[in-house]
mmCIF file of C-alpha atoms in Angstrom:
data_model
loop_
_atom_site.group_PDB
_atom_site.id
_atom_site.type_symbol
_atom_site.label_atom_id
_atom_site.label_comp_id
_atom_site.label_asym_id
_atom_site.label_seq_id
_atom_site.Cartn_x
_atom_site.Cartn_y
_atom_site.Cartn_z
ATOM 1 C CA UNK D 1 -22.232 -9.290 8.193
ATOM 2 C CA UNK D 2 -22.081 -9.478 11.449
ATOM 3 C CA UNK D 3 -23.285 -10.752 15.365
ATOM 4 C CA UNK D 4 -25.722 -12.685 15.816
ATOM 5 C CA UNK D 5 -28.623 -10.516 18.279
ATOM 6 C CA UNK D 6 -31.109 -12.174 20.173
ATOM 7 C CA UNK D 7 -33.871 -9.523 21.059
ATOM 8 C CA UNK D 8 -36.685 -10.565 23.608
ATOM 9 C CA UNK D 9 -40.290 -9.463 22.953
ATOM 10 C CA UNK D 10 -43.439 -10.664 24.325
ATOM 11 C CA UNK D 11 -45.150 -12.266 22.199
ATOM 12 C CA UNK D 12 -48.412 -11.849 23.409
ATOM 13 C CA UNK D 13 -48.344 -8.425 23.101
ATOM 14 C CA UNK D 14 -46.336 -6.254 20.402
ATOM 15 C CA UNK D 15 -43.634 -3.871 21.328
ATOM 16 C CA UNK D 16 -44.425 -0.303 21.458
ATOM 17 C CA UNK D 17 -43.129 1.535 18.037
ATOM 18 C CA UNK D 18 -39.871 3.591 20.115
ATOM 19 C CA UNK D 19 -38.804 -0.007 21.671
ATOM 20 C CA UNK D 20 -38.490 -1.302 18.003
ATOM 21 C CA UNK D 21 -36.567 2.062 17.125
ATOM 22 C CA UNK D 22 -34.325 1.619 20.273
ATOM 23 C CA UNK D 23 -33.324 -1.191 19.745
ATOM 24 C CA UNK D 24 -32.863 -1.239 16.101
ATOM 25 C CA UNK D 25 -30.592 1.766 16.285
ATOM 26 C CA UNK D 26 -28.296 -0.072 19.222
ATOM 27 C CA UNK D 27 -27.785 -3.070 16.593
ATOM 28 C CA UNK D 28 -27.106 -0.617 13.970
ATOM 29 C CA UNK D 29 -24.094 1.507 15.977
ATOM 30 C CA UNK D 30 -23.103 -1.125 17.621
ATOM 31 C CA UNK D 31 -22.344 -3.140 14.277
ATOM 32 C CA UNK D 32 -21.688 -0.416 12.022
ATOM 33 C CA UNK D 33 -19.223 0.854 13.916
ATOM 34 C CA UNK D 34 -17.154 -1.423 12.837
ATOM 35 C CA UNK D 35 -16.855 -0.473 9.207
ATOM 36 C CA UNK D 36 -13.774 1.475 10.504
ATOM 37 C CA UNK D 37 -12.090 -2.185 11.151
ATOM 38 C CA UNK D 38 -13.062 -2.691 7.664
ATOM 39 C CA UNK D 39 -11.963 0.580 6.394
ATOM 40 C CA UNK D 40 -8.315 0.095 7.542
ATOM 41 C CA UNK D 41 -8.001 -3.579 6.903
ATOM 42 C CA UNK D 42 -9.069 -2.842 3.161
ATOM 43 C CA UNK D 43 -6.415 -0.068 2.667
ATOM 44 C CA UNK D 44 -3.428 -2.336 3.840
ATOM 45 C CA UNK D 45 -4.167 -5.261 1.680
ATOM 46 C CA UNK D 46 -3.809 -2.406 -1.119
ATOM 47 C CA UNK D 47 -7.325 -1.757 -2.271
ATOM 48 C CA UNK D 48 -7.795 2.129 -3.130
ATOM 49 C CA UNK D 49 -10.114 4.439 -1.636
ATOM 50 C CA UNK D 50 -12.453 4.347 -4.435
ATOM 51 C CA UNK D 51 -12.226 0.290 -4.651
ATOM 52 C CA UNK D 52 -12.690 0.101 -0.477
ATOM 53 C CA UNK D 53 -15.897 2.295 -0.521
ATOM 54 C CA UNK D 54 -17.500 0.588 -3.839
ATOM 55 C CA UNK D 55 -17.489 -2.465 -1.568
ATOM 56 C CA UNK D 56 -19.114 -0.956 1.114
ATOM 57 C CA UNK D 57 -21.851 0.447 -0.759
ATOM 58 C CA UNK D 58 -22.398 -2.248 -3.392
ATOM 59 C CA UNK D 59 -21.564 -5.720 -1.463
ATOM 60 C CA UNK D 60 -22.618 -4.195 2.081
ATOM 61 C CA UNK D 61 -22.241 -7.553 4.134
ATOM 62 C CA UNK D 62 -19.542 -7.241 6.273
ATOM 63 C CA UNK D 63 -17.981 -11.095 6.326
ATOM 64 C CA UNK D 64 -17.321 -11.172 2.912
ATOM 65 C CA UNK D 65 -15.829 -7.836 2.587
ATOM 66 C CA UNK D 66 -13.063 -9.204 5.384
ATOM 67 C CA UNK D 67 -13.446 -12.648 3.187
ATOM 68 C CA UNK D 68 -12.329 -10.984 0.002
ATOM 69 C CA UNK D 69 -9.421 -7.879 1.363
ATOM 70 C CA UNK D 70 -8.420 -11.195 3.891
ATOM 71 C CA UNK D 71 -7.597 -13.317 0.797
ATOM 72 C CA UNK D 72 -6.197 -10.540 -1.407
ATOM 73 C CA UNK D 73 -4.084 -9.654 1.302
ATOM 74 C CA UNK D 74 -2.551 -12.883 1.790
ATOM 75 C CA UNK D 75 -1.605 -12.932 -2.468
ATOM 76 C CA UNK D 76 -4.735 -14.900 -3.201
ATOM 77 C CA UNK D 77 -6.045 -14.700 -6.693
ATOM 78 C CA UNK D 78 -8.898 -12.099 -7.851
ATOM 79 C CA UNK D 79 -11.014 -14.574 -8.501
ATOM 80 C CA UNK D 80 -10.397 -16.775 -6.262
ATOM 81 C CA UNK D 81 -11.377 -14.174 -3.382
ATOM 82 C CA UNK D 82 -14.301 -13.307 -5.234
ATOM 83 C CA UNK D 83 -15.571 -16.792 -5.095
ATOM 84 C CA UNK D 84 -15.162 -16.968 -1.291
ATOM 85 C CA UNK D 85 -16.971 -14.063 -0.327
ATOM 86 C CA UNK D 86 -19.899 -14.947 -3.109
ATOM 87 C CA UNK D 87 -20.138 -18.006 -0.805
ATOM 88 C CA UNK D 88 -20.265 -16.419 2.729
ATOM 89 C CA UNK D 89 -22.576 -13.935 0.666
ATOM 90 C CA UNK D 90 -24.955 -17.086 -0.601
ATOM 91 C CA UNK D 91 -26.888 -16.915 2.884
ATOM 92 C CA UNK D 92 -28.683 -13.844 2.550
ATOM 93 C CA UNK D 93 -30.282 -15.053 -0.194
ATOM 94 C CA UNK D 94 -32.146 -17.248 2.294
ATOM 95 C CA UNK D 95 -32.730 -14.896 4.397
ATOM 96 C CA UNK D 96 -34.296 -12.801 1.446
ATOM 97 C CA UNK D 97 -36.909 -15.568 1.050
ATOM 98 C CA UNK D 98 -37.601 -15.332 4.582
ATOM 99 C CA UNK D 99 -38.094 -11.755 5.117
ATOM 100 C CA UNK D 100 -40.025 -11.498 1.615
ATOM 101 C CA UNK D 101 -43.490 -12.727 3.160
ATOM 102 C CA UNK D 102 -42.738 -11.834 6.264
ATOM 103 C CA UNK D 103 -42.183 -7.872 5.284
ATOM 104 C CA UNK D 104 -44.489 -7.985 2.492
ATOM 105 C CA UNK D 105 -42.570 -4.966 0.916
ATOM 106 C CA UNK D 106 -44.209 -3.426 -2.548
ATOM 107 C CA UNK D 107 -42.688 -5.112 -5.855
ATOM 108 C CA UNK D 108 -41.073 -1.800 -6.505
ATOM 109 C CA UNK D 109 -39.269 -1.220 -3.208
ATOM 110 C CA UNK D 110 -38.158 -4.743 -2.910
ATOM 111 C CA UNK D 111 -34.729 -4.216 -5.139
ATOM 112 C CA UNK D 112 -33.574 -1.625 -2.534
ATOM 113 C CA UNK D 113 -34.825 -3.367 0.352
ATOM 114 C CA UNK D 114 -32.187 -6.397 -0.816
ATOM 115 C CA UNK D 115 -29.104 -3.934 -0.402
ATOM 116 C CA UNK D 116 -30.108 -4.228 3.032
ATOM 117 C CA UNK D 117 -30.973 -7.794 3.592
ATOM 118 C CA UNK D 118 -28.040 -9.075 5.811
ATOM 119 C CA UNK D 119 -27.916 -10.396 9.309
ATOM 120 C CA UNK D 120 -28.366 -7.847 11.664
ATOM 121 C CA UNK D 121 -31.609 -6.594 9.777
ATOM 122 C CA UNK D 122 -32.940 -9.979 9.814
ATOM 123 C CA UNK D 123 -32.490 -10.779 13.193
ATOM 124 C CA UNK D 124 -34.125 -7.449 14.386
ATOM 125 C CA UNK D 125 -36.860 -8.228 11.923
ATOM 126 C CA UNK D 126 -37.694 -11.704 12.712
ATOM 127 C CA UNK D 127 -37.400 -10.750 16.470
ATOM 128 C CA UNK D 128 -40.804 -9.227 15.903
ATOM 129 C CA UNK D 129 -44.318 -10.468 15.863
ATOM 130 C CA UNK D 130 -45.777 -8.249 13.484
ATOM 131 C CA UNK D 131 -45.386 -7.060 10.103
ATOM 132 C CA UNK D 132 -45.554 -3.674 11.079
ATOM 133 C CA UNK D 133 -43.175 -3.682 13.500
ATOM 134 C CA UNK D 134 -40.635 -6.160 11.198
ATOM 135 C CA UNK D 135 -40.796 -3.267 8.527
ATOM 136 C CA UNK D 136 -39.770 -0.703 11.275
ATOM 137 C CA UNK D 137 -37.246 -2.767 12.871
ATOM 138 C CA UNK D 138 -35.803 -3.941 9.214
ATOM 139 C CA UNK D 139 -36.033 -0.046 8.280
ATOM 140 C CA UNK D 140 -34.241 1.231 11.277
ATOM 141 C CA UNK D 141 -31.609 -1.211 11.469
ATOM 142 C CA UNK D 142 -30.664 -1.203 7.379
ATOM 143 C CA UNK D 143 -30.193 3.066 7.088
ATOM 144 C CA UNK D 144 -28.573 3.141 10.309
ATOM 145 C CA UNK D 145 -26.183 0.655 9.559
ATOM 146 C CA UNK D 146 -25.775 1.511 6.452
ATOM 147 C CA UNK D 147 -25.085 4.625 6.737
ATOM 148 C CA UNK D 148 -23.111 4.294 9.342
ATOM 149 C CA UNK D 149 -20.846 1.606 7.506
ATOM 150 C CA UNK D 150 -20.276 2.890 5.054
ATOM 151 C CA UNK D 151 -19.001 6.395 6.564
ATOM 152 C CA UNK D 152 -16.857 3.927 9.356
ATOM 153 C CA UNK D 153 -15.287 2.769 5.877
ATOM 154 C CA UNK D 154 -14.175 6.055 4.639
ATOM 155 C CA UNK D 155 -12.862 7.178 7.385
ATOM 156 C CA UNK D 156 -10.888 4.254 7.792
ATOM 157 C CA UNK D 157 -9.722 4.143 4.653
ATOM 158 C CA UNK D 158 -8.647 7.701 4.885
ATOM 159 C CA UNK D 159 -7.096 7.249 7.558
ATOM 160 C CA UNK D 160 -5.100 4.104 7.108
ATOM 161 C CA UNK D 161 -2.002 5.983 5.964
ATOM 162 C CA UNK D 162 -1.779 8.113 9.413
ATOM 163 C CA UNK D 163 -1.834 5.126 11.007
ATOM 164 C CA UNK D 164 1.109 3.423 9.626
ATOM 165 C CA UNK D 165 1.809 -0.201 9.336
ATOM 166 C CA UNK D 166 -1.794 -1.590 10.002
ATOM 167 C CA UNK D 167 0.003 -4.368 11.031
ATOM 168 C CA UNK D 168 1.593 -3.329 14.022
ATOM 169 C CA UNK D 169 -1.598 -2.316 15.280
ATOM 170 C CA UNK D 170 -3.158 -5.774 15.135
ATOM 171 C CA UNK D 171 -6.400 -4.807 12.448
ATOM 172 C CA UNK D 172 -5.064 -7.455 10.378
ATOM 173 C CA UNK D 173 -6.795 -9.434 12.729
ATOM 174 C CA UNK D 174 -10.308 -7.673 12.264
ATOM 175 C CA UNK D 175 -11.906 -10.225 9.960
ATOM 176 C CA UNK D 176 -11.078 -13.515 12.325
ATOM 177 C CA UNK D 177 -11.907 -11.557 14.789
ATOM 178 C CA UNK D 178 -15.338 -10.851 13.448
ATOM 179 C CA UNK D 179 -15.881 -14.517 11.914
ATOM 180 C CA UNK D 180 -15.397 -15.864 15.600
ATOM 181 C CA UNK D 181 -18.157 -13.122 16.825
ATOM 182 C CA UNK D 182 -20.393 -14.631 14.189
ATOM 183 C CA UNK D 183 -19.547 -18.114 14.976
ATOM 184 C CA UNK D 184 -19.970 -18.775 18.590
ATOM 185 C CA UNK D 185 -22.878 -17.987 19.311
ATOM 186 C CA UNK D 186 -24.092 -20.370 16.844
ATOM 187 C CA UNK D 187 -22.382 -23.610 18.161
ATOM 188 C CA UNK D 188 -25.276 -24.198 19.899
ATOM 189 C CA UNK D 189 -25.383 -28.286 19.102
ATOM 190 C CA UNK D 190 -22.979 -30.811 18.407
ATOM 191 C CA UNK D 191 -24.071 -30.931 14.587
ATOM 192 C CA UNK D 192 -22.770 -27.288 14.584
ATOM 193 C CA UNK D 193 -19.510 -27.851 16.509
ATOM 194 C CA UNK D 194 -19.236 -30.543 13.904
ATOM 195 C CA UNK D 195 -18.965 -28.650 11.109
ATOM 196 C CA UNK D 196 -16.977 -25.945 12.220
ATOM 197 C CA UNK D 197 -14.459 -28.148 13.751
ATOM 198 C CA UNK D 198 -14.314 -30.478 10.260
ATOM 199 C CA UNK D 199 -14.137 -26.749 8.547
ATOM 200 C CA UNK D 200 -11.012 -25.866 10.672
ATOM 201 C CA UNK D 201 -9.451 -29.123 10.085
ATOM 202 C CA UNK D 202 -9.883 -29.052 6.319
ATOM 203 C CA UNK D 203 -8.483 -25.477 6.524
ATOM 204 C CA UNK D 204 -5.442 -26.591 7.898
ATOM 205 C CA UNK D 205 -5.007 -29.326 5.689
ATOM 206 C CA UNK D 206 -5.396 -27.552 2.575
ATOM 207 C CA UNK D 207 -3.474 -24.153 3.904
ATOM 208 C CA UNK D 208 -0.056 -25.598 3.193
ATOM 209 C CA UNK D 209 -0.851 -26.977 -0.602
ATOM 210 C CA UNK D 210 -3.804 -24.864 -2.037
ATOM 211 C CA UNK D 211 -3.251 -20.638 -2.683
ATOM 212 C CA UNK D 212 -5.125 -18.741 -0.413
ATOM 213 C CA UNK D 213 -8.578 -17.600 -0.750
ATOM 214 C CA UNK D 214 -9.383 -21.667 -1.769
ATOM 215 C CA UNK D 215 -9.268 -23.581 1.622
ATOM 216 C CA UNK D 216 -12.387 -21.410 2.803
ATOM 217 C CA UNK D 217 -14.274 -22.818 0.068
ATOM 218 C CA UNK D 218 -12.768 -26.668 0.560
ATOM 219 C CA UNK D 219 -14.204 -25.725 4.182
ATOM 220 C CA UNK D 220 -17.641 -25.190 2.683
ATOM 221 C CA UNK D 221 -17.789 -28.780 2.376
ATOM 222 C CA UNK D 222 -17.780 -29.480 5.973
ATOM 223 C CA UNK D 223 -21.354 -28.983 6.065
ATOM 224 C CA UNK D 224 -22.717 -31.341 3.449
ATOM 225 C CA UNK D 225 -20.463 -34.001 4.986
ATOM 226 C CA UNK D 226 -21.430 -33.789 8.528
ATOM 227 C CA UNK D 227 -25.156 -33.615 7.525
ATOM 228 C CA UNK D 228 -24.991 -36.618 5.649
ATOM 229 C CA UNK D 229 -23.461 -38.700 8.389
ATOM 230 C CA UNK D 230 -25.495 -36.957 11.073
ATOM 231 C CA UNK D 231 -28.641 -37.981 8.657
ATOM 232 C CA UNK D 232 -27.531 -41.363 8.218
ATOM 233 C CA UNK D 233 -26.946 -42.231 11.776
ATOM 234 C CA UNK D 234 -29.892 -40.532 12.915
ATOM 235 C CA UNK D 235 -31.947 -43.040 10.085
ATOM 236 C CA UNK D 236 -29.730 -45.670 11.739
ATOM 237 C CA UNK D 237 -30.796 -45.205 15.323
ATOM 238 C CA UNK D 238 -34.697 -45.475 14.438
ATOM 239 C CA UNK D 239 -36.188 -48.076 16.303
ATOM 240 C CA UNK D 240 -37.504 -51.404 14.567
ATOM 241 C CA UNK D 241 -35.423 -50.552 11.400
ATOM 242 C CA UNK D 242 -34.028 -53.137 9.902
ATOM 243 C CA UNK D 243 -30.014 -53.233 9.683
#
């Protein structure tokens, strides 16, 4: 789901317990706002109320919500939206493995802790240099967003039909819009810039010939390719290596 937060600390001294809180809560509103977007975006591409809250409360990571309603809007296959977000889904999993040692949760809380294992918690959380400050900032950040997003999502699911035409309004454009947020601050190298502009390219190729929902996973393989070559020139450029 969501921007990526940088969060300064000291490191040689821990933050005090309300500086955690503060700024755990500001990532939370800030973000969760934005379930509204979500909300109404959801509700034009024809998903019910019912079906546009269940995937709030059950996928809870905001890019591949706007993955899945972005595809379904555009007549892509069930499935084949599925698959996408599952994909853009695939990376909290790492971040799972991350957090797991660093939290140190009980075996019995860890299922529910996973609902709320998504960017913005992780970023507060590794932000910190404690555990005990990582489980407050992780805490903070997951109910307040959470709660927050997922009440953003009713009400803009409610209130879709008062607004007419979603269209005309422009929230079509939520999910790009929030994929770009994500992106940018990320294209930090030029392995990165790489990869997202082989991913755009291969999107455009495959646009005009493929249904939708299936270029973003053709994209995917921007990133295997541009490691490879990056790998293999980097092996190249090794000095007293024989050619």
């Amino acid at each position: 789901m969501s921007e990526q937060i940088e969060i300064r600390t000291d490191p040689a001294e821990p933050p005090a317990d309300s500086a955690v809180v503060r700024d755990a809560l500001g990532v939370g509103v800030a973000v969760g706002l934005s379930g509204f977007a979500f909300g109404v975006t959801s509700a034009g591409a024809g998903l019910g109320l019912l079906q546009t809250c269940a995937l709030s409360l059950l996928v809870f990571t905001g890019a591949s919500q706007f993955a899945l309603v972005g595809a379904l809007a555009a007549g892509g296959n069930p499935f084949t939206a599925a698959a996408g977000a599952f994909f853009l889904g695939v990376r909290n999993a790492f971040y799972g493995l991350r957090l797991s040692g660093l939290l140190g949760l009980p075996r019995a809380v860890r299922p529910l802790a996973a609902q709320w294992v998504i960017d913005e918690t992780s970023a507060v959380a590794l932000a910190q240099p404690d555990r005990r400050t990582a489980r407050i900032g992780f805490t903070v950040t997951g109910l307040t967003l959470y709660v927050l997003w997922n009440l953003t999502t009713l009400i803009g699911a409610l209130g879709a039909s008062a607004l007419g035409d979603t269209d005309a309004w422009g929230l079509d454009a939520a999910g790009p819009a929030v994929f770009l947020a994500l992106l940018a601050p990320m294209l930090s190298g030029t392995v990165e810039r790489a990869v997202a502009g082989l991913g755009v390219l291969l999107v455009l190729l495959c646009q005009p010939v493929l249904p939708a929902g299936v270029p973003v996973l053709v994209a995917a393989l921007a990133a295997p390719v541009v490691l490879t070559v990056h790998g293999r020139m980097a092996r190249g450029a090794e000095p007293g290596e024989r050619r």
